[in-house]
PDB file of C-alpha atoms and ligand atoms in Angstrom:
ATOM      1  CA  MET A   1      24.010 -77.195-127.840  1.00  0.00           C
ATOM      2  CA  ILE A   2      24.050 -75.239-130.814  1.00  0.00           C
ATOM      3  CA  GLU A   3      23.715 -77.055-134.089  1.00  0.00           C
ATOM      4  CA  VAL A   4      26.423 -75.799-137.044  1.00  0.00           C
ATOM      5  CA  THR A   5      25.400 -76.940-140.314  1.00  0.00           C
ATOM      6  CA  LEU A   6      27.297 -76.208-143.544  1.00  0.00           C
ATOM      7  CA  LEU A   7      25.078 -75.301-146.409  1.00  0.00           C
ATOM      8  CA  GLY A   8      27.612 -74.294-148.930  1.00  0.00           C
ATOM      9  CA  THR A   9      31.154 -74.940-148.565  1.00  0.00           C
ATOM     10  CA  GLY A  10      32.064 -73.390-151.945  1.00  0.00           C
ATOM     11  CA  SER A  11      33.210 -70.500-152.801  1.00  0.00           C
ATOM     12  CA  PRO A  12      32.971 -68.021-155.759  1.00  0.00           C
ATOM     13  CA  MET A  13      34.579 -70.922-158.174  1.00  0.00           C
ATOM     14  CA  VAL A  14      31.703 -72.644-159.296  1.00  0.00           C
ATOM     15  CA  ASP A  15      31.159 -76.296-158.061  1.00  0.00           C
ATOM     16  CA  ALA A  16      28.680 -78.609-159.320  1.00  0.00           C
ATOM     17  CA  ASN A  17      28.830 -80.349-155.848  1.00  0.00           C
ATOM     18  CA  ARG A  18      29.048 -77.279-153.618  1.00  0.00           C
ATOM     19  CA  ALA A  19      26.690 -74.493-152.948  1.00  0.00           C
ATOM     20  CA  GLY A  20      28.008 -71.022-152.355  1.00  0.00           C
ATOM     21  CA  PRO A  21      29.367 -69.836-148.810  1.00  0.00           C
ATOM     22  CA  SER A  22      26.587 -70.462-146.195  1.00  0.00           C
ATOM     23  CA  THR A  23      25.818 -72.010-142.597  1.00  0.00           C
ATOM     24  CA  LEU A  24      23.223 -72.194-140.460  1.00  0.00           C
ATOM     25  CA  VAL A  25      23.262 -72.362-136.936  1.00  0.00           C
ATOM     26  CA  ARG A  26      20.940 -73.880-134.476  1.00  0.00           C
ATOM     27  CA  ALA A  27      20.271 -72.589-131.196  1.00  0.00           C
ATOM     28  CA  GLY A  28      17.554 -73.499-129.100  1.00  0.00           C
ATOM     29  CA  GLU A  29      13.983 -72.573-130.888  1.00  0.00           C
ATOM     30  CA  GLN A  30      16.594 -70.179-132.853  1.00  0.00           C
ATOM     31  CA  ILE A  31      17.532 -70.334-136.667  1.00  0.00           C
ATOM     32  CA  PHE A  32      20.376 -68.323-137.819  1.00  0.00           C
ATOM     33  CA  LEU A  33      21.653 -68.248-141.361  1.00  0.00           C
ATOM     34  CA  VAL A  34      25.068 -66.658-142.175  1.00  0.00           C
ATOM     35  CA  ASP A  35      26.069 -65.251-145.304  1.00  0.00           C
ATOM     36  CA  CYS A  36      23.651 -66.765-148.148  1.00  0.00           C
ATOM     37  CA  GLY A  37      25.646 -67.658-151.181  1.00  0.00           C
ATOM     38  CA  ARG A  38      24.357 -69.777-154.217  1.00  0.00           C
ATOM     39  CA  GLY A  39      21.736 -72.237-153.769  1.00  0.00           C
ATOM     40  CA  VAL A  40      21.547 -71.485-150.181  1.00  0.00           C
ATOM     41  CA  LEU A  41      17.851 -72.241-149.665  1.00  0.00           C
ATOM     42  CA  GLN A  42      18.248 -75.720-151.874  1.00  0.00           C
ATOM     43  CA  ARG A  43      20.539 -76.646-149.484  1.00  0.00           C
ATOM     44  CA  ALA A  44      18.205 -75.424-146.352  1.00  0.00           C
ATOM     45  CA  ALA A  45      15.362 -77.339-147.656  1.00  0.00           C
ATOM     46  CA  ALA A  46      17.433 -80.540-147.337  1.00  0.00           C
ATOM     47  CA  ILE A  47      17.043 -80.339-144.026  1.00  0.00           C
ATOM     48  CA  GLY A  48      14.053 -79.045-143.309  1.00  0.00           C
ATOM     49  CA  VAL A  49      14.458 -75.515-142.780  1.00  0.00           C
ATOM     50  CA  GLY A  50      12.998 -72.708-145.277  1.00  0.00           C
ATOM     51  CA  ALA A  51      13.187 -69.198-145.625  1.00  0.00           C
ATOM     52  CA  ALA A  52       9.953 -68.435-143.205  1.00  0.00           C
ATOM     53  CA  GLY A  53      11.711 -70.297-140.733  1.00  0.00           C
ATOM     54  CA  LEU A  54      14.564 -68.237-140.368  1.00  0.00           C
ATOM     55  CA  SER A  55      15.500 -66.311-136.717  1.00  0.00           C
ATOM     56  CA  ALA A  56      17.473 -63.662-138.842  1.00  0.00           C
ATOM     57  CA  LEU A  57      20.389 -63.274-141.803  1.00  0.00           C
ATOM     58  CA  LEU A  58      23.611 -62.884-140.505  1.00  0.00           C
ATOM     59  CA  LEU A  59      25.947 -61.403-142.898  1.00  0.00           C
ATOM     60  CA  THR A  60      30.111 -61.192-142.430  1.00  0.00           C
ATOM     61  CA  HIS A  61      30.658 -58.939-145.424  1.00  0.00           C
ATOM     62  CA  LEU A  62      29.236 -58.137-149.116  1.00  0.00           C
ATOM     63  CA  HIS A  63      31.629 -59.855-151.095  1.00  0.00           C
ATOM     64  CA  SER A  64      29.033 -61.379-154.068  1.00  0.00           C
ATOM     65  CA  ASP A  65      29.699 -64.950-153.364  1.00  0.00           C
ATOM     66  CA  HIS A  66      28.635 -64.525-149.605  1.00  0.00           C
ATOM     67  CA  ILE A  67      25.163 -62.138-150.551  1.00  0.00           C
ATOM     68  CA  THR A  68      24.433 -63.991-154.358  1.00  0.00           C
ATOM     69  CA  ASP A  69      20.994 -65.325-153.093  1.00  0.00           C
ATOM     70  CA  LEU A  70      20.254 -62.375-150.894  1.00  0.00           C
ATOM     71  CA  GLY A  71      16.963 -61.407-153.372  1.00  0.00           C
ATOM     72  CA  ASP A  72      15.885 -65.168-153.319  1.00  0.00           C
ATOM     73  CA  VAL A  73      15.898 -65.567-149.458  1.00  0.00           C
ATOM     74  CA  ILE A  74      14.017 -62.001-149.263  1.00  0.00           C
ATOM     75  CA  THR A  75      11.922 -63.050-151.889  1.00  0.00           C
ATOM     76  CA  THR A  76      10.920 -66.458-150.459  1.00  0.00           C
ATOM     77  CA  ARG A  77      10.846 -65.326-146.854  1.00  0.00           C
ATOM     78  CA  TRP A  78       8.481 -62.992-148.028  1.00  0.00           C
ATOM     79  CA  VAL A  79       6.024 -65.285-150.228  1.00  0.00           C
ATOM     80  CA  THR A  80       5.894 -68.196-147.914  1.00  0.00           C
ATOM     81  CA  THR A  81       4.922 -66.131-144.601  1.00  0.00           C
ATOM     82  CA  PHE A  82       1.756 -65.655-143.711  1.00  0.00           C
ATOM     83  CA  VAL A  83       1.921 -63.065-141.059  1.00  0.00           C
ATOM     84  CA  ARG A  84       3.629 -60.156-141.039  1.00  0.00           C
ATOM     85  CA  THR A  85       7.338 -61.475-139.764  1.00  0.00           C
ATOM     86  CA  PRO A  86      10.329 -59.494-140.623  1.00  0.00           C
ATOM     87  CA  LEU A  87      13.263 -60.536-141.556  1.00  0.00           C
ATOM     88  CA  PRO A  88      16.148 -58.940-139.352  1.00  0.00           C
ATOM     89  CA  ILE A  89      19.306 -58.831-141.560  1.00  0.00           C
ATOM     90  CA  ILE A  90      22.507 -57.876-139.660  1.00  0.00           C
ATOM     91  CA  GLY A  91      25.693 -56.788-141.421  1.00  0.00           C
ATOM     92  CA  PRO A  92      28.500 -54.523-141.583  1.00  0.00           C
ATOM     93  CA  PRO A  93      28.134 -51.038-142.565  1.00  0.00           C
ATOM     94  CA  GLY A  94      26.643 -51.126-146.535  1.00  0.00           C
ATOM     95  CA  THR A  95      24.427 -53.494-145.917  1.00  0.00           C
ATOM     96  CA  ALA A  96      21.122 -51.518-145.579  1.00  0.00           C
ATOM     97  CA  ALA A  97      22.324 -49.839-149.493  1.00  0.00           C
ATOM     98  CA  VAL A  98      22.657 -53.568-150.315  1.00  0.00           C
ATOM     99  CA  VAL A  99      19.577 -54.474-149.146  1.00  0.00           C
ATOM    100  CA  ALA A 100      17.550 -51.224-150.563  1.00  0.00           C
ATOM    101  CA  ALA A 101      19.424 -52.113-153.950  1.00  0.00           C
ATOM    102  CA  THR A 102      17.935 -55.424-153.982  1.00  0.00           C
ATOM    103  CA  LEU A 103      14.624 -54.552-153.296  1.00  0.00           C
ATOM    104  CA  GLU A 104      14.922 -52.123-156.433  1.00  0.00           C
ATOM    105  CA  ALA A 105      15.909 -54.546-158.331  1.00  0.00           C
ATOM    106  CA  LEU A 106      12.784 -57.088-157.241  1.00  0.00           C
ATOM    107  CA  ALA A 107      10.523 -53.934-157.614  1.00  0.00           C
ATOM    108  CA  PRO A 108       8.824 -55.687-160.539  1.00  0.00           C
ATOM    109  CA  ASP A 109       8.254 -58.843-159.026  1.00  0.00           C
ATOM    110  CA  ILE A 110       7.036 -56.967-156.206  1.00  0.00           C
ATOM    111  CA  SER A 111       4.905 -55.605-157.691  1.00  0.00           C
ATOM    112  CA  TYR A 112       3.733 -58.258-159.800  1.00  0.00           C
ATOM    113  CA  ARG A 113       2.750 -60.125-156.760  1.00  0.00           C
ATOM    114  CA  ILE A 114       1.176 -57.771-154.430  1.00  0.00           C
ATOM    115  CA  ALA A 115      -0.940 -57.404-157.520  1.00  0.00           C
ATOM    116  CA  HIS A 116      -2.218 -61.141-157.938  1.00  0.00           C
ATOM    117  CA  HIS A 117      -2.460 -62.298-154.239  1.00  0.00           C
ATOM    118  CA  ALA A 118      -5.123 -60.518-152.401  1.00  0.00           C
ATOM    119  CA  ASP A 119      -3.746 -61.799-149.398  1.00  0.00           C
ATOM    120  CA  ILE A 120      -0.078 -59.853-150.238  1.00  0.00           C
ATOM    121  CA  THR A 121      -0.725 -56.060-149.607  1.00  0.00           C
ATOM    122  CA  GLU A 122       3.250 -55.063-148.638  1.00  0.00           C
ATOM    123  CA  PRO A 123       6.587 -55.360-150.467  1.00  0.00           C
ATOM    124  CA  PRO A 124       8.937 -57.760-148.127  1.00  0.00           C
ATOM    125  CA  ALA A 125       9.389 -56.431-144.363  1.00  0.00           C
ATOM    126  CA  ILE A 126      13.062 -56.597-143.661  1.00  0.00           C
ATOM    127  CA  GLU A 127      14.998 -54.928-140.581  1.00  0.00           C
ATOM    128  CA  VAL A 128      18.714 -53.966-141.582  1.00  0.00           C
ATOM    129  CA  HIS A 129      20.864 -53.675-138.552  1.00  0.00           C
ATOM    130  CA  GLU A 130      24.373 -52.197-139.263  1.00  0.00           C
ATOM    131  CA  TYR A 131      27.176 -53.098-136.776  1.00  0.00           C
ATOM    132  CA  THR A 132      30.980 -53.490-136.437  1.00  0.00           C
ATOM    133  CA  GLU A 133      31.457 -54.599-132.970  1.00  0.00           C
ATOM    134  CA  GLY A 134      28.727 -55.175-129.763  1.00  0.00           C
ATOM    135  CA  SER A 135      26.212 -57.025-129.198  1.00  0.00           C
ATOM    136  CA  VAL A 136      23.779 -57.781-131.754  1.00  0.00           C
ATOM    137  CA  TRP A 137      20.977 -59.979-131.204  1.00  0.00           C
ATOM    138  CA  ASN A 138      19.107 -59.408-127.773  1.00  0.00           C
ATOM    139  CA  SER A 139      15.531 -58.685-127.249  1.00  0.00           C
ATOM    140  CA  LEU A 140      15.257 -55.438-128.496  1.00  0.00           C
ATOM    141  CA  VAL A 141      16.131 -57.089-132.200  1.00  0.00           C
ATOM    142  CA  ALA A 142      14.888 -60.184-131.256  1.00  0.00           C
ATOM    143  CA  SER A 143      11.123 -58.653-130.293  1.00  0.00           C
ATOM    144  CA  GLU A 144      10.914 -56.070-133.682  1.00  0.00           C
ATOM    145  CA  ALA A 145      11.283 -59.610-135.380  1.00  0.00           C
ATOM    146  CA  THR A 146       9.939 -61.997-133.944  1.00  0.00           C
ATOM    147  CA  GLY A 147       7.631 -60.317-131.106  1.00  0.00           C
ATOM    148  CA  ASN A 148       9.223 -62.372-128.236  1.00  0.00           C
ATOM    149  CA  GLN A 149      12.718 -62.424-126.595  1.00  0.00           C
ATOM    150  CA  ALA A 150      16.118 -63.660-127.821  1.00  0.00           C
ATOM    151  CA  GLY A 151      15.182 -66.952-126.700  1.00  0.00           C
ATOM    152  CA  GLY A 152      18.076 -67.303-124.481  1.00  0.00           C
ATOM    153  CA  VAL A 153      20.833 -66.276-127.424  1.00  0.00           C
ATOM    154  CA  GLN A 154      23.588 -63.766-127.655  1.00  0.00           C
ATOM    155  CA  ILE A 155      25.022 -63.289-130.577  1.00  0.00           C
ATOM    156  CA  ARG A 156      28.494 -60.560-130.727  1.00  0.00           C
ATOM    157  CA  VAL A 157      30.223 -59.079-133.245  1.00  0.00           C
ATOM    158  CA  ALA A 158      33.935 -57.764-133.951  1.00  0.00           C
ATOM    159  CA  PRO A 159      35.774 -56.629-137.241  1.00  0.00           C
ATOM    160  CA  THR A 160      37.483 -59.159-139.123  1.00  0.00           C
ATOM    161  CA  ASP A 161      40.326 -58.316-141.272  1.00  0.00           C
ATOM    162  CA  HIS A 162      39.616 -58.747-145.111  1.00  0.00           C
ATOM    163  CA  ARG A 163      40.844 -55.709-146.467  1.00  0.00           C
ATOM    164  CA  PRO A 164      40.535 -53.941-149.075  1.00  0.00           C
ATOM    165  CA  VAL A 165      37.417 -55.251-148.172  1.00  0.00           C
ATOM    166  CA  GLU A 166      35.571 -53.782-145.168  1.00  0.00           C
ATOM    167  CA  PRO A 167      34.132 -52.815-143.215  1.00  0.00           C
ATOM    168  CA  THR A 168      33.710 -56.912-142.590  1.00  0.00           C
ATOM    169  CA  ILE A 169      32.758 -59.090-139.459  1.00  0.00           C
ATOM    170  CA  GLY A 170      32.424 -61.824-137.670  1.00  0.00           C
ATOM    171  CA  PHE A 171      29.774 -63.680-135.137  1.00  0.00           C
ATOM    172  CA  ARG A 172      29.751 -64.870-131.984  1.00  0.00           C
ATOM    173  CA  ILE A 173      26.568 -67.118-131.003  1.00  0.00           C
ATOM    174  CA  GLU A 174      26.275 -68.668-127.527  1.00  0.00           C
ATOM    175  CA  TYR A 175      23.144 -70.307-126.183  1.00  0.00           C
ATOM    176  CA  GLY A 176      23.027 -72.448-123.380  1.00  0.00           C
ATOM    177  CA  GLY A 177      26.754 -72.260-122.343  1.00  0.00           C
ATOM    178  CA  ALA A 178      27.944 -73.372-125.586  1.00  0.00           C
ATOM    179  CA  SER A 179      29.610 -71.129-128.319  1.00  0.00           C
ATOM    180  CA  VAL A 180      30.697 -71.139-132.049  1.00  0.00           C
ATOM    181  CA  VAL A 181      32.380 -68.550-133.966  1.00  0.00           C
ATOM    182  CA  LEU A 182      32.147 -67.717-137.247  1.00  0.00           C
ATOM    183  CA  ALA A 183      34.862 -65.702-138.767  1.00  0.00           C
ATOM    184  CA  GLY A 184      33.707 -65.266-142.565  1.00  0.00           C
ATOM    185  CA  ASP A 185      36.601 -64.380-144.646  1.00  0.00           C
ATOM    186  CA  SER A 186      39.674 -63.162-142.711  1.00  0.00           C
ATOM    187  CA  VAL A 187      43.461 -62.608-142.066  1.00  0.00           C
ATOM    188  CA  PRO A 188      44.496 -63.345-138.686  1.00  0.00           C
ATOM    189  CA  CYS A 189      43.845 -60.618-136.404  1.00  0.00           C
ATOM    190  CA  GLU A 190      43.758 -59.557-132.966  1.00  0.00           C
ATOM    191  CA  SER A 191      40.014 -58.821-132.893  1.00  0.00           C
ATOM    192  CA  LEU A 192      39.100 -62.046-134.330  1.00  0.00           C
ATOM    193  CA  ASP A 193      41.187 -63.924-131.755  1.00  0.00           C
ATOM    194  CA  ALA A 194      38.961 -62.176-129.396  1.00  0.00           C
ATOM    195  CA  LEU A 195      35.934 -62.711-130.403  1.00  0.00           C
ATOM    196  CA  ALA A 196      36.667 -66.654-130.581  1.00  0.00           C
ATOM    197  CA  ALA A 197      38.596 -66.893-127.546  1.00  0.00           C
ATOM    198  CA  GLY A 198      37.537 -70.168-125.247  1.00  0.00           C
ATOM    199  CA  ALA A 199      35.078 -70.727-127.780  1.00  0.00           C
ATOM    200  CA  GLY A 200      33.491 -74.038-128.432  1.00  0.00           C
ATOM    201  CA  ALA A 201      33.753 -74.135-132.200  1.00  0.00           C
ATOM    202  CA  LEU A 202      35.040 -71.255-135.003  1.00  0.00           C
ATOM    203  CA  VAL A 203      34.029 -71.530-138.211  1.00  0.00           C
ATOM    204  CA  HIS A 204      36.529 -70.505-140.842  1.00  0.00           C
ATOM    205  CA  THR A 205      36.887 -69.743-144.402  1.00  0.00           C
ATOM    206  CA  VAL A 206      40.058 -70.956-145.715  1.00  0.00           C
ATOM    207  CA  ILE A 207      42.139 -71.108-149.010  1.00  0.00           C
ATOM    208  CA  ARG A 208      45.167 -73.437-149.966  1.00  0.00           C
ATOM    209  CA  LYS A 209      47.984 -70.952-150.407  1.00  0.00           C
ATOM    210  CA  ASP A 210      50.474 -73.645-151.592  1.00  0.00           C
ATOM    211  CA  LEU A 211      48.160 -74.443-154.368  1.00  0.00           C
ATOM    212  CA  ILE A 212      46.964 -71.296-155.490  1.00  0.00           C
ATOM    213  CA  ALA A 213      50.326 -69.579-155.308  1.00  0.00           C
ATOM    214  CA  GLN A 214      51.465 -72.279-158.052  1.00  0.00           C
ATOM    215  CA  VAL A 215      48.635 -70.957-160.367  1.00  0.00           C
ATOM    216  CA  PRO A 216      49.660 -68.978-163.247  1.00  0.00           C
ATOM    217  CA  GLN A 217      47.032 -66.359-163.335  1.00  0.00           C
ATOM    218  CA  GLN A 218      47.706 -63.243-161.115  1.00  0.00           C
ATOM    219  CA  ARG A 219      43.936 -62.601-160.626  1.00  0.00           C
ATOM    220  CA  LEU A 220      43.493 -65.574-158.951  1.00  0.00           C
ATOM    221  CA  LYS A 221      46.752 -64.927-156.831  1.00  0.00           C
ATOM    222  CA  ASP A 222      45.295 -61.920-155.973  1.00  0.00           C
ATOM    223  CA  ILE A 223      43.529 -63.548-153.263  1.00  0.00           C
ATOM    224  CA  LEU A 224      46.178 -64.662-151.583  1.00  0.00           C
ATOM    225  CA  ASP A 225      46.518 -61.652-149.289  1.00  0.00           C
ATOM    226  CA  TYR A 226      42.801 -60.973-147.769  1.00  0.00           C
ATOM    227  CA  HIS A 227      42.118 -64.706-147.101  1.00  0.00           C
ATOM    228  CA  SER A 228      43.609 -66.859-144.008  1.00  0.00           C
ATOM    229  CA  SER A 229      45.477 -70.465-145.510  1.00  0.00           C
ATOM    230  CA  VAL A 230      44.156 -73.407-143.759  1.00  0.00           C
ATOM    231  CA  GLU A 231      47.261 -73.390-141.497  1.00  0.00           C
ATOM    232  CA  GLU A 232      46.547 -69.741-140.527  1.00  0.00           C
ATOM    233  CA  ALA A 233      43.216 -70.261-139.373  1.00  0.00           C
ATOM    234  CA  ALA A 234      44.324 -73.205-137.477  1.00  0.00           C
ATOM    235  CA  GLY A 235      46.406 -70.526-135.976  1.00  0.00           C
ATOM    236  CA  THR A 236      43.585 -68.460-135.047  1.00  0.00           C
ATOM    237  CA  ALA A 237      42.127 -71.405-133.282  1.00  0.00           C
ATOM    238  CA  THR A 238      45.053 -72.301-131.756  1.00  0.00           C
ATOM    239  CA  ARG A 239      45.669 -68.972-129.894  1.00  0.00           C
ATOM    240  CA  ALA A 240      42.153 -68.658-129.300  1.00  0.00           C
ATOM    241  CA  GLY A 241      42.047 -71.501-127.685  1.00  0.00           C
ATOM    242  CA  VAL A 242      38.665 -73.170-129.592  1.00  0.00           C
ATOM    243  CA  GLY A 243      37.742 -76.636-128.785  1.00  0.00           C
ATOM    244  CA  THR A 244      36.889 -77.319-132.828  1.00  0.00           C
ATOM    245  CA  LEU A 245      37.524 -76.059-135.935  1.00  0.00           C
ATOM    246  CA  ILE A 246      35.368 -76.070-138.529  1.00  0.00           C
ATOM    247  CA  LEU A 247      36.706 -75.604-142.244  1.00  0.00           C
ATOM    248  CA  THR A 248      35.182 -74.502-145.154  1.00  0.00           C
ATOM    249  CA  HIS A 249      34.509 -71.777-148.410  1.00  0.00           C
ATOM    250  CA  TYR A 250      37.014 -74.198-149.944  1.00  0.00           C
ATOM    251  CA  VAL A 251      39.629 -72.556-152.570  1.00  0.00           C
ATOM    252  CA  PRO A 252      40.880 -74.379-154.701  1.00  0.00           C
ATOM    253  CA  PRO A 253      37.399 -76.499-154.361  1.00  0.00           C
ATOM    254  CA  LEU A 254      37.996 -79.613-152.003  1.00  0.00           C
ATOM    255  CA  ALA A 255      38.065 -82.382-154.473  1.00  0.00           C
ATOM    256  CA  PRO A 256      36.780 -85.941-152.988  1.00  0.00           C
ATOM    257  CA  GLY A 257      39.515 -88.021-151.209  1.00  0.00           C
ATOM    258  CA  GLN A 258      41.515 -84.504-150.204  1.00  0.00           C
ATOM    259  CA  GLU A 259      39.854 -84.268-146.734  1.00  0.00           C
ATOM    260  CA  ASP A 260      42.682 -85.988-145.323  1.00  0.00           C
ATOM    261  CA  ASP A 261      45.317 -83.326-146.784  1.00  0.00           C
ATOM    262  CA  TRP A 262      43.673 -80.580-145.746  1.00  0.00           C
ATOM    263  CA  ARG A 263      43.126 -81.992-142.019  1.00  0.00           C
ATOM    264  CA  ALA A 264      46.774 -82.654-141.927  1.00  0.00           C
ATOM    265  CA  LEU A 265      47.715 -79.245-142.309  1.00  0.00           C
ATOM    266  CA  ALA A 266      45.121 -77.716-140.163  1.00  0.00           C
ATOM    267  CA  ALA A 267      46.495 -80.298-137.753  1.00  0.00           C
ATOM    268  CA  SER A 268      50.186 -79.219-137.820  1.00  0.00           C
ATOM    269  CA  VAL A 269      48.853 -76.196-136.071  1.00  0.00           C
ATOM    270  CA  PHE A 270      45.787 -76.996-133.899  1.00  0.00           C
ATOM    271  CA  PRO A 271      46.029 -79.960-132.031  1.00  0.00           C
ATOM    272  CA  ARG A 272      42.565 -80.625-131.178  1.00  0.00           C
ATOM    273  CA  GLN A 273      39.033 -81.704-133.353  1.00  0.00           C
ATOM    274  CA  ILE A 274      39.003 -80.704-136.622  1.00  0.00           C
ATOM    275  CA  GLU A 275      36.104 -80.792-139.025  1.00  0.00           C
ATOM    276  CA  LEU A 276      35.704 -80.348-142.629  1.00  0.00           C
ATOM    277  CA  GLY A 277      33.085 -82.148-145.447  1.00  0.00           C
ATOM    278  CA  ASP A 278      30.924 -81.654-148.026  1.00  0.00           C
ATOM    279  CA  ASP A 279      27.640 -79.322-148.293  1.00  0.00           C
ATOM    280  CA  LEU A 280      25.139 -80.486-145.342  1.00  0.00           C
ATOM    281  CA  HIS A 281      28.444 -81.529-143.224  1.00  0.00           C
ATOM    282  CA  ARG A 282      26.763 -80.972-139.143  1.00  0.00           C
ATOM    283  CA  VAL A 283      28.570 -80.813-136.151  1.00  0.00           C
ATOM    284  CA  GLU A 284      27.012 -80.459-132.315  1.00  0.00           C
ATOM    285  CA  VAL A 285      28.792 -77.938-130.276  1.00  0.00           C
ATOM    286  CA  HIS A 286      28.281 -78.757-126.654  1.00  0.00           C
ATOM    287  CA  PRO A 287      29.192 -76.425-123.692  1.00  0.00           C
ATOM    288  CA  GLY A 288      32.895 -77.423-123.459  1.00  0.00           C
ATOM    289  CA  VAL A 289      32.647 -80.410-126.025  1.00  0.00           C
ATOM    290  CA  CYS A 290      32.078 -80.934-129.258  1.00  0.00           C
ATOM    291  CA  VAL A 291      31.353 -84.185-131.084  1.00  0.00           C
ATOM    292  CA  THR A 292      30.486 -85.193-134.566  1.00  0.00           C
ATOM    293  CA  PRO A 293      26.887 -87.260-134.683  1.00  0.00           C
ATOM    294  CA  ALA A 294      26.687 -90.473-136.612  1.00  0.00           C
ATOM    295  CA  GLY A 295      25.286 -90.532-139.446  1.00  0.00           C
TER     296      GLY A 295
HETATM  297 ZN1   ZN B 301      35.102 -62.148-148.992  1.00  0.00          ZN
HETATM  298 ZN1   ZN B 302      34.485 -64.994-150.127  1.00  0.00          ZN
END
């Protein structure tokens, strides 16, 4: 079984009740954080997960809303681990430069803490792996990070289409016969269809194009061309034949009571289970079947 928790269901639009884009995936002993939008560690704390417990940080792309709290994840991981445990960060090309720049911005803090704590003698340990496709989590990557095997987890990436933002990637996580695909921000494309083919669940970011198109502000309308609408995400899920569609990154913010409207749009295209909700919404993905746990 793979457990998916929507840590942050927000977007660049600040919402008092929704953290920035981030999804937590538990697969056996492994815990993966997919993107790290604003407030991610507060939401993770709510379900008992700390930065020290992460197996890896997976980044779909380098848009600010998806990496807002990268510095917080790096720093908190660093100061809450007591044996050297490098954090693998797996993302598209460009990730290493962003991580290096983040560490540069943190340089004063890093020097303060090394000077102040006798047992902190090195800067944060991070291993960046840049990919656009292929197998990214295997015994090699896992052993560098954790000193042991990949925990029976396999992760593949494939390109998505969020142009002019590029390269961008989606992740497919498999464990014990269960599988989850995390699309990130993308318009429908063949490589995402292939990555998601037959998956137990597809986590997809969405915008309501019907609503955004009515807003009399061109800067907001600009986002229409490089995101999937609810119906388009549902179309990807249908073509790929996934078991469950999990919607997140609601633009505009999903207001209380509107869940059924969003669900109906997806259901007009995708005939199976549709999940959406507030931050910390949790979905269990079993081999071949998906159920929502009670409570
Ligand atoms: Zn984006
Ligand atoms: Zn986004």
